[in-house]
Amino acid sequence: MQYNIAKATGLNTDQQAAQAFSSTQDDNNLFLAILNLSCDDAFTRGRQLLTDLGDYIVENEASAAEKLTATFAKAQEKLSDTAANDILLSLISNKALYLIGHGQVNAYLLREERLTPLLNAQNQLISGFLEDNDRVFLSTTNMVDTLGQGLESFLKLPIDQWQAEVESQIGLEGVGRSGTSGLLLEVHPENLVPSDTQSIPKRLDEDIAYQPKIKFDFKKLLSFYRKILPQSGR
């Protein structure tokens, strides 16, 4: 499977910062995270924590489920001195999606026009299998509240427009601008040609059409070889 990812965040301050993070381990493993943190130097601390968690999960050689559970425990340990935090971690391994979260976070699956919430309990690992054309939305609750009744419509936007539209909506609403972050993942088949490269085959065809054609005259070629080769053929 291949993935497209878009991220959107509201305003961040030194005391509160919401962030969306993704890192690719290899062709089959993808780590995703949403973090909303309240503490001194929240933005810098949150960014460093997410980077460290991305490195930690790569170094862990356990199964995917065990990796994510251990990474979540590591995050909780690192955040134990903060006044408040909301965190959602996800690992995609091959076609399997793993999720675990704490606090005011949400996860949704959009499949065949149907939107389904994925998180049913705090601190509990859930898993399932992704299909081609699925969309997975991870976010703070503030973002879901800000998008309101338009949530599903926003999740159906072309992914290259999603960030701009969502961040514009956050600014218009005003409420929930801080502590707001979200990440949209789109799954597409490996053999699907990205939209920005669909014109390449056409240009290649045009180039081939204008290449000069070379024709061989086999009678002249045979006559030439008879002149340069001994009559004995040796």
PDB file of C-alpha atoms in Angstrom:
ATOM      1  CA  MET A   1       0.000   0.000   0.000  1.00  0.00           C
ATOM      2  CA  GLN A   2       0.975   3.608  -0.528  1.00  0.00           C
ATOM      3  CA  TYR A   3      -0.135   6.618   1.486  1.00  0.00           C
ATOM      4  CA  ASN A   4      -0.722  10.330   1.154  1.00  0.00           C
ATOM      5  CA  ILE A   5      -0.640  12.410   4.344  1.00  0.00           C
ATOM      6  CA  ALA A   6      -1.863  15.926   5.107  1.00  0.00           C
ATOM      7  CA  LYS A   7      -1.553  17.748   8.445  1.00  0.00           C
ATOM      8  CA  ALA A   8      -3.276  20.804   9.894  1.00  0.00           C
ATOM      9  CA  THR A   9      -2.739  22.683  13.170  1.00  0.00           C
ATOM     10  CA  GLY A  10      -4.102  25.722  14.952  1.00  0.00           C
ATOM     11  CA  LEU A  11      -2.135  28.375  16.822  1.00  0.00           C
ATOM     12  CA  ASN A  12       0.550  27.228  19.249  1.00  0.00           C
ATOM     13  CA  THR A  13       2.025  29.064  22.217  1.00  0.00           C
ATOM     14  CA  ASP A  14       4.848  28.523  24.703  1.00  0.00           C
ATOM     15  CA  GLN A  15       2.300  27.137  27.164  1.00  0.00           C
ATOM     16  CA  GLN A  16       0.111  25.051  24.860  1.00  0.00           C
ATOM     17  CA  ALA A  17       0.953  23.354  21.593  1.00  0.00           C
ATOM     18  CA  ALA A  18      -0.824  20.819  19.406  1.00  0.00           C
ATOM     19  CA  GLN A  19       1.146  18.958  16.780  1.00  0.00           C
ATOM     20  CA  ALA A  20       0.748  16.261  14.118  1.00  0.00           C
ATOM     21  CA  PHE A  21       3.654  13.989  13.293  1.00  0.00           C
ATOM     22  CA  SER A  22       4.460  11.220  10.831  1.00  0.00           C
ATOM     23  CA  SER A  23       7.567   9.198  10.055  1.00  0.00           C
ATOM     24  CA  THR A  24       8.159   6.370   7.614  1.00  0.00           C
ATOM     25  CA  GLN A  25      10.116   3.414   8.947  1.00  0.00           C
ATOM     26  CA  ASP A  26      10.256   1.564   5.624  1.00  0.00           C
ATOM     27  CA  ASP A  27       7.957   0.776   2.707  1.00  0.00           C
ATOM     28  CA  ASN A  28       5.557  -1.157   4.932  1.00  0.00           C
ATOM     29  CA  ASN A  29       5.621   0.710   8.269  1.00  0.00           C
ATOM     30  CA  LEU A  30       4.341   4.185   9.047  1.00  0.00           C
ATOM     31  CA  PHE A  31       4.222   5.902  12.469  1.00  0.00           C
ATOM     32  CA  LEU A  32       1.662   8.658  13.125  1.00  0.00           C
ATOM     33  CA  ALA A  33       1.025  10.798  16.197  1.00  0.00           C
ATOM     34  CA  ILE A  34      -1.189  13.603  17.489  1.00  0.00           C
ATOM     35  CA  LEU A  35      -0.102  15.520  20.585  1.00  0.00           C
ATOM     36  CA  ASN A  36      -1.652  18.380  22.553  1.00  0.00           C
ATOM     37  CA  LEU A  37       0.591  19.522  25.377  1.00  0.00           C
ATOM     38  CA  SER A  38       0.242  22.086  28.182  1.00  0.00           C
ATOM     39  CA  CYS A  39       3.513  22.964  29.916  1.00  0.00           C
ATOM     40  CA  ASP A  40       6.433  25.394  29.758  1.00  0.00           C
ATOM     41  CA  ASP A  41       8.049  25.509  26.326  1.00  0.00           C
ATOM     42  CA  ALA A  42       5.285  23.252  25.042  1.00  0.00           C
ATOM     43  CA  PHE A  43       5.999  23.489  21.316  1.00  0.00           C
ATOM     44  CA  THR A  44       9.709  22.661  21.491  1.00  0.00           C
ATOM     45  CA  ARG A  45       9.193  19.943  24.045  1.00  0.00           C
ATOM     46  CA  GLY A  46       6.370  18.361  22.089  1.00  0.00           C
ATOM     47  CA  ARG A  47       8.304  18.383  18.824  1.00  0.00           C
ATOM     48  CA  GLN A  48      11.322  16.739  20.460  1.00  0.00           C
ATOM     49  CA  LEU A  49       9.146  14.124  22.141  1.00  0.00           C
ATOM     50  CA  LEU A  50       7.476  13.115  18.868  1.00  0.00           C
ATOM     51  CA  THR A  51      10.849  12.847  17.141  1.00  0.00           C
ATOM     52  CA  ASP A  52      12.169  10.691  19.984  1.00  0.00           C
ATOM     53  CA  LEU A  53       9.095   8.443  19.840  1.00  0.00           C
ATOM     54  CA  GLY A  54       9.575   8.010  16.087  1.00  0.00           C
ATOM     55  CA  ASP A  55      13.170   6.901  16.690  1.00  0.00           C
ATOM     56  CA  TYR A  56      12.175   4.652  19.580  1.00  0.00           C
ATOM     57  CA  ILE A  57       9.569   2.727  17.607  1.00  0.00           C
ATOM     58  CA  VAL A  58      12.049   2.131  14.775  1.00  0.00           C
ATOM     59  CA  GLU A  59      14.636   0.714  17.164  1.00  0.00           C
ATOM     60  CA  ASN A  60      12.120  -1.611  18.827  1.00  0.00           C
ATOM     61  CA  GLU A  61      12.268  -5.076  17.247  1.00  0.00           C
ATOM     62  CA  ALA A  62       9.042  -6.438  18.742  1.00  0.00           C
ATOM     63  CA  SER A  63       5.779  -7.075  16.896  1.00  0.00           C
ATOM     64  CA  ALA A  64       3.821  -4.060  15.630  1.00  0.00           C
ATOM     65  CA  ALA A  65       1.316  -4.216  18.491  1.00  0.00           C
ATOM     66  CA  GLU A  66       4.058  -4.531  21.098  1.00  0.00           C
ATOM     67  CA  LYS A  67       6.022  -1.697  19.481  1.00  0.00           C
ATOM     68  CA  LEU A  68       3.112   0.721  19.680  1.00  0.00           C
ATOM     69  CA  THR A  69       2.184  -0.266  23.229  1.00  0.00           C
ATOM     70  CA  ALA A  70       5.787   0.224  24.389  1.00  0.00           C
ATOM     71  CA  THR A  71       6.029   3.566  22.582  1.00  0.00           C
ATOM     72  CA  PHE A  72       2.796   4.743  24.197  1.00  0.00           C
ATOM     73  CA  ALA A  73       4.129   3.767  27.646  1.00  0.00           C
ATOM     74  CA  LYS A  74       7.327   5.685  26.861  1.00  0.00           C
ATOM     75  CA  ALA A  75       5.297   8.763  25.956  1.00  0.00           C
ATOM     76  CA  GLN A  76       3.272   8.561  29.159  1.00  0.00           C
ATOM     77  CA  GLU A  77       6.465   8.340  31.162  1.00  0.00           C
ATOM     78  CA  LYS A  78       7.933  11.390  29.404  1.00  0.00           C
ATOM     79  CA  LEU A  79       4.740  13.390  29.943  1.00  0.00           C
ATOM     80  CA  SER A  80       4.162  12.446  33.589  1.00  0.00           C
ATOM     81  CA  ASP A  81       5.244  15.875  34.862  1.00  0.00           C
ATOM     82  CA  THR A  82       2.947  17.896  32.556  1.00  0.00           C
ATOM     83  CA  ALA A  83      -0.245  19.543  33.728  1.00  0.00           C
ATOM     84  CA  ALA A  84      -2.278  18.139  30.838  1.00  0.00           C
ATOM     85  CA  ASN A  85      -1.674  16.178  27.683  1.00  0.00           C
ATOM     86  CA  ASP A  86      -3.654  14.479  24.951  1.00  0.00           C
ATOM     87  CA  ILE A  87      -1.876  11.935  22.778  1.00  0.00           C
ATOM     88  CA  LEU A  88      -2.831   9.551  20.005  1.00  0.00           C
ATOM     89  CA  LEU A  89      -0.356   7.139  18.439  1.00  0.00           C
ATOM     90  CA  SER A  90      -0.797   4.942  15.391  1.00  0.00           C
ATOM     91  CA  LEU A  91       1.346   2.399  13.593  1.00  0.00           C
ATOM     92  CA  ILE A  92       0.554   1.026  10.162  1.00  0.00           C
ATOM     93  CA  SER A  93       2.349  -2.227   9.429  1.00  0.00           C
ATOM     94  CA  ASN A  94       1.645  -3.680   5.988  1.00  0.00           C
ATOM     95  CA  LYS A  95      -2.167  -3.421   5.841  1.00  0.00           C
ATOM     96  CA  ALA A  96      -2.773  -3.447   9.600  1.00  0.00           C
ATOM     97  CA  LEU A  97      -3.640  -0.268  11.503  1.00  0.00           C
ATOM     98  CA  TYR A  98      -2.905  -0.023  15.250  1.00  0.00           C
ATOM     99  CA  LEU A  99      -4.171   2.816  17.468  1.00  0.00           C
ATOM    100  CA  ILE A 100      -3.831   3.812  21.096  1.00  0.00           C
ATOM    101  CA  GLY A 101      -4.693   7.126  22.723  1.00  0.00           C
ATOM    102  CA  HIS A 102      -5.208   9.098  25.909  1.00  0.00           C
ATOM    103  CA  GLY A 103      -7.138  12.291  26.632  1.00  0.00           C
ATOM    104  CA  GLN A 104      -9.123  14.463  24.221  1.00  0.00           C
ATOM    105  CA  VAL A 105      -8.280  12.760  20.927  1.00  0.00           C
ATOM    106  CA  ASN A 106     -10.302  11.167  18.149  1.00  0.00           C
ATOM    107  CA  ALA A 107      -9.820   8.759  15.253  1.00  0.00           C
ATOM    108  CA  TYR A 108     -12.154   8.107  12.336  1.00  0.00           C
ATOM    109  CA  LEU A 109     -12.227   5.816   9.327  1.00  0.00           C
ATOM    110  CA  LEU A 110     -13.863   6.979   6.101  1.00  0.00           C
ATOM    111  CA  ARG A 111     -14.593   3.950   3.911  1.00  0.00           C
ATOM    112  CA  GLU A 112     -16.991   3.889   0.972  1.00  0.00           C
ATOM    113  CA  GLU A 113     -18.743   7.099   2.068  1.00  0.00           C
ATOM    114  CA  ARG A 114     -19.227   5.817   5.622  1.00  0.00           C
ATOM    115  CA  LEU A 115     -17.565   7.600   8.561  1.00  0.00           C
ATOM    116  CA  THR A 116     -16.824   5.407  11.589  1.00  0.00           C
ATOM    117  CA  PRO A 117     -15.250   6.411  14.939  1.00  0.00           C
ATOM    118  CA  LEU A 118     -12.373   4.117  15.911  1.00  0.00           C
ATOM    119  CA  LEU A 119     -11.491   4.971  19.520  1.00  0.00           C
ATOM    120  CA  ASN A 120     -13.787   3.393  22.076  1.00  0.00           C
ATOM    121  CA  ALA A 121     -11.639   3.460  25.208  1.00  0.00           C
ATOM    122  CA  GLN A 122      -8.649   5.262  26.704  1.00  0.00           C
ATOM    123  CA  ASN A 123      -5.231   3.600  26.873  1.00  0.00           C
ATOM    124  CA  GLN A 124      -6.497   0.581  24.971  1.00  0.00           C
ATOM    125  CA  LEU A 125      -4.861  -0.766  21.812  1.00  0.00           C
ATOM    126  CA  ILE A 126      -7.194  -1.362  18.887  1.00  0.00           C
ATOM    127  CA  SER A 127      -6.375  -2.740  15.450  1.00  0.00           C
ATOM    128  CA  GLY A 128      -7.889  -3.486  12.071  1.00  0.00           C
ATOM    129  CA  PHE A 129      -7.034  -3.817   8.394  1.00  0.00           C
ATOM    130  CA  LEU A 130      -6.966  -1.006   5.865  1.00  0.00           C
ATOM    131  CA  GLU A 131      -8.293  -1.208   2.334  1.00  0.00           C
ATOM    132  CA  ASP A 132      -7.496   0.730  -0.829  1.00  0.00           C
ATOM    133  CA  ASN A 133      -9.091   4.200  -0.876  1.00  0.00           C
ATOM    134  CA  ASP A 134      -9.635   4.303   2.901  1.00  0.00           C
ATOM    135  CA  ARG A 135      -9.078   7.571   4.725  1.00  0.00           C
ATOM    136  CA  VAL A 136      -8.016   7.688   8.384  1.00  0.00           C
ATOM    137  CA  PHE A 137      -8.401  10.903  10.378  1.00  0.00           C
ATOM    138  CA  LEU A 138      -6.502  11.411  13.659  1.00  0.00           C
ATOM    139  CA  SER A 139      -7.063  14.598  15.646  1.00  0.00           C
ATOM    140  CA  THR A 140      -7.545  16.409  18.898  1.00  0.00           C
ATOM    141  CA  THR A 141     -11.160  16.724  20.010  1.00  0.00           C
ATOM    142  CA  ASN A 142     -10.879  20.498  19.563  1.00  0.00           C
ATOM    143  CA  MET A 143     -10.467  20.040  15.814  1.00  0.00           C
ATOM    144  CA  VAL A 144     -13.480  17.736  15.568  1.00  0.00           C
ATOM    145  CA  ASP A 145     -15.565  20.261  17.523  1.00  0.00           C
ATOM    146  CA  THR A 146     -14.370  23.117  15.314  1.00  0.00           C
ATOM    147  CA  LEU A 147     -15.242  21.312  12.073  1.00  0.00           C
ATOM    148  CA  GLY A 148     -18.574  20.314  13.583  1.00  0.00           C
ATOM    149  CA  GLN A 149     -21.271  19.078  11.208  1.00  0.00           C
ATOM    150  CA  GLY A 150     -18.927  19.662   8.284  1.00  0.00           C
ATOM    151  CA  LEU A 151     -16.410  17.059   9.469  1.00  0.00           C
ATOM    152  CA  GLU A 152     -17.324  14.417   6.886  1.00  0.00           C
ATOM    153  CA  SER A 153     -17.322  16.954   4.057  1.00  0.00           C
ATOM    154  CA  PHE A 154     -13.847  18.124   5.045  1.00  0.00           C
ATOM    155  CA  LEU A 155     -12.590  14.538   5.097  1.00  0.00           C
ATOM    156  CA  LYS A 156     -13.759  14.034   1.502  1.00  0.00           C
ATOM    157  CA  LEU A 157     -11.782  16.987   0.143  1.00  0.00           C
ATOM    158  CA  PRO A 158      -8.866  16.314  -2.246  1.00  0.00           C
ATOM    159  CA  ILE A 159      -5.952  15.699   0.070  1.00  0.00           C
ATOM    160  CA  ASP A 160      -3.810  18.414  -1.498  1.00  0.00           C
ATOM    161  CA  GLN A 161      -6.504  20.972  -0.553  1.00  0.00           C
ATOM    162  CA  TRP A 162      -7.318  19.606   2.874  1.00  0.00           C
ATOM    163  CA  GLN A 163      -4.758  21.463   5.002  1.00  0.00           C
ATOM    164  CA  ALA A 164      -5.562  24.906   3.623  1.00  0.00           C
ATOM    165  CA  GLU A 165      -9.327  24.401   3.923  1.00  0.00           C
ATOM    166  CA  VAL A 166      -9.186  23.036   7.461  1.00  0.00           C
ATOM    167  CA  GLU A 167      -6.783  25.685   8.771  1.00  0.00           C
ATOM    168  CA  SER A 168      -8.971  28.363   7.173  1.00  0.00           C
ATOM    169  CA  GLN A 169     -12.014  26.922   8.964  1.00  0.00           C
ATOM    170  CA  ILE A 170     -10.154  26.867  12.280  1.00  0.00           C
ATOM    171  CA  GLY A 171      -9.315  30.551  11.832  1.00  0.00           C
ATOM    172  CA  LEU A 172     -12.897  31.478  10.920  1.00  0.00           C
ATOM    173  CA  GLU A 173     -14.369  29.671  13.900  1.00  0.00           C
ATOM    174  CA  GLY A 174     -11.941  31.243  16.356  1.00  0.00           C
ATOM    175  CA  VAL A 175     -12.941  28.761  19.052  1.00  0.00           C
ATOM    176  CA  GLY A 176     -10.490  25.919  19.451  1.00  0.00           C
ATOM    177  CA  ARG A 177      -7.693  27.583  17.502  1.00  0.00           C
ATOM    178  CA  SER A 178      -5.182  26.573  20.159  1.00  0.00           C
ATOM    179  CA  GLY A 179      -4.782  22.936  21.133  1.00  0.00           C
ATOM    180  CA  THR A 180      -5.957  21.922  17.665  1.00  0.00           C
ATOM    181  CA  SER A 181      -4.212  19.473  15.346  1.00  0.00           C
ATOM    182  CA  GLY A 182      -5.210  16.817  12.857  1.00  0.00           C
ATOM    183  CA  LEU A 183      -3.771  14.398  10.353  1.00  0.00           C
ATOM    184  CA  LEU A 184      -5.489  12.859   7.340  1.00  0.00           C
ATOM    185  CA  LEU A 185      -4.134   9.651   5.812  1.00  0.00           C
ATOM    186  CA  GLU A 186      -5.255   8.456   2.400  1.00  0.00           C
ATOM    187  CA  VAL A 187      -4.603   4.882   1.259  1.00  0.00           C
ATOM    188  CA  HIS A 188      -4.225   4.221  -2.444  1.00  0.00           C
ATOM    189  CA  PRO A 189      -3.233   1.193  -4.528  1.00  0.00           C
ATOM    190  CA  GLU A 190       0.450   0.779  -5.305  1.00  0.00           C
ATOM    191  CA  ASN A 191      -0.191   0.742  -9.039  1.00  0.00           C
ATOM    192  CA  LEU A 192      -2.128   4.007  -8.979  1.00  0.00           C
ATOM    193  CA  VAL A 193      -0.325   6.761 -10.875  1.00  0.00           C
ATOM    194  CA  PRO A 194      -0.236  10.017  -8.846  1.00  0.00           C
ATOM    195  CA  SER A 195      -2.235  12.852 -10.397  1.00  0.00           C
ATOM    196  CA  ASP A 196       0.794  15.089 -10.919  1.00  0.00           C
ATOM    197  CA  THR A 197       2.506  12.474 -13.104  1.00  0.00           C
ATOM    198  CA  GLN A 198      -0.414  11.308 -15.249  1.00  0.00           C
ATOM    199  CA  SER A 199       0.738  13.498 -18.153  1.00  0.00           C
ATOM    200  CA  ILE A 200       4.166  11.833 -18.325  1.00  0.00           C
ATOM    201  CA  PRO A 201       3.118   8.800 -20.418  1.00  0.00           C
ATOM    202  CA  LYS A 202       1.530  11.166 -22.956  1.00  0.00           C
ATOM    203  CA  ARG A 203       4.734  13.191 -23.297  1.00  0.00           C
ATOM    204  CA  LEU A 204       6.734   9.986 -23.712  1.00  0.00           C
ATOM    205  CA  ASP A 205       4.396   8.849 -26.488  1.00  0.00           C
ATOM    206  CA  GLU A 206       4.853  12.182 -28.245  1.00  0.00           C
ATOM    207  CA  ASP A 207       8.642  11.880 -28.005  1.00  0.00           C
ATOM    208  CA  ILE A 208       8.569   8.387 -29.465  1.00  0.00           C
ATOM    209  CA  ALA A 209       6.336   9.537 -32.326  1.00  0.00           C
ATOM    210  CA  TYR A 210       8.927  12.091 -33.443  1.00  0.00           C
ATOM    211  CA  GLN A 211      11.937   9.766 -33.340  1.00  0.00           C
ATOM    212  CA  PRO A 212      13.406   9.068 -36.831  1.00  0.00           C
ATOM    213  CA  LYS A 213      12.651   5.620 -38.162  1.00  0.00           C
ATOM    214  CA  ILE A 214      15.578   3.516 -39.419  1.00  0.00           C
ATOM    215  CA  LYS A 215      14.964   1.001 -42.187  1.00  0.00           C
ATOM    216  CA  PHE A 216      17.381  -1.745 -43.182  1.00  0.00           C
ATOM    217  CA  ASP A 217      17.888  -2.734 -46.828  1.00  0.00           C
ATOM    218  CA  PHE A 218      18.889  -6.379 -46.391  1.00  0.00           C
ATOM    219  CA  LYS A 219      19.895  -6.835 -50.069  1.00  0.00           C
ATOM    220  CA  LYS A 220      22.425  -4.014 -49.898  1.00  0.00           C
ATOM    221  CA  LEU A 221      23.644  -5.308 -46.533  1.00  0.00           C
ATOM    222  CA  LEU A 222      24.224  -8.808 -47.992  1.00  0.00           C
ATOM    223  CA  SER A 223      26.078  -7.350 -50.988  1.00  0.00           C
ATOM    224  CA  PHE A 224      28.329  -5.373 -48.639  1.00  0.00           C
ATOM    225  CA  TYR A 225      29.308  -8.451 -46.627  1.00  0.00           C
ATOM    226  CA  ARG A 226      30.089 -10.424 -49.798  1.00  0.00           C
ATOM    227  CA  LYS A 227      32.622  -7.766 -50.773  1.00  0.00           C
ATOM    228  CA  ILE A 228      34.460  -7.740 -47.432  1.00  0.00           C
ATOM    229  CA  LEU A 229      34.357 -11.442 -46.588  1.00  0.00           C
ATOM    230  CA  PRO A 230      36.549 -14.101 -48.285  1.00  0.00           C
ATOM    231  CA  GLN A 231      34.753 -16.263 -50.821  1.00  0.00           C
ATOM    232  CA  SER A 232      35.516 -19.318 -48.711  1.00  0.00           C
ATOM    233  CA  GLY A 233      33.537 -17.788 -45.884  1.00  0.00           C
ATOM    234  CA  ARG A 234      36.498 -18.077 -43.500  1.00  0.00           C
TER     235      ARG A 234
END
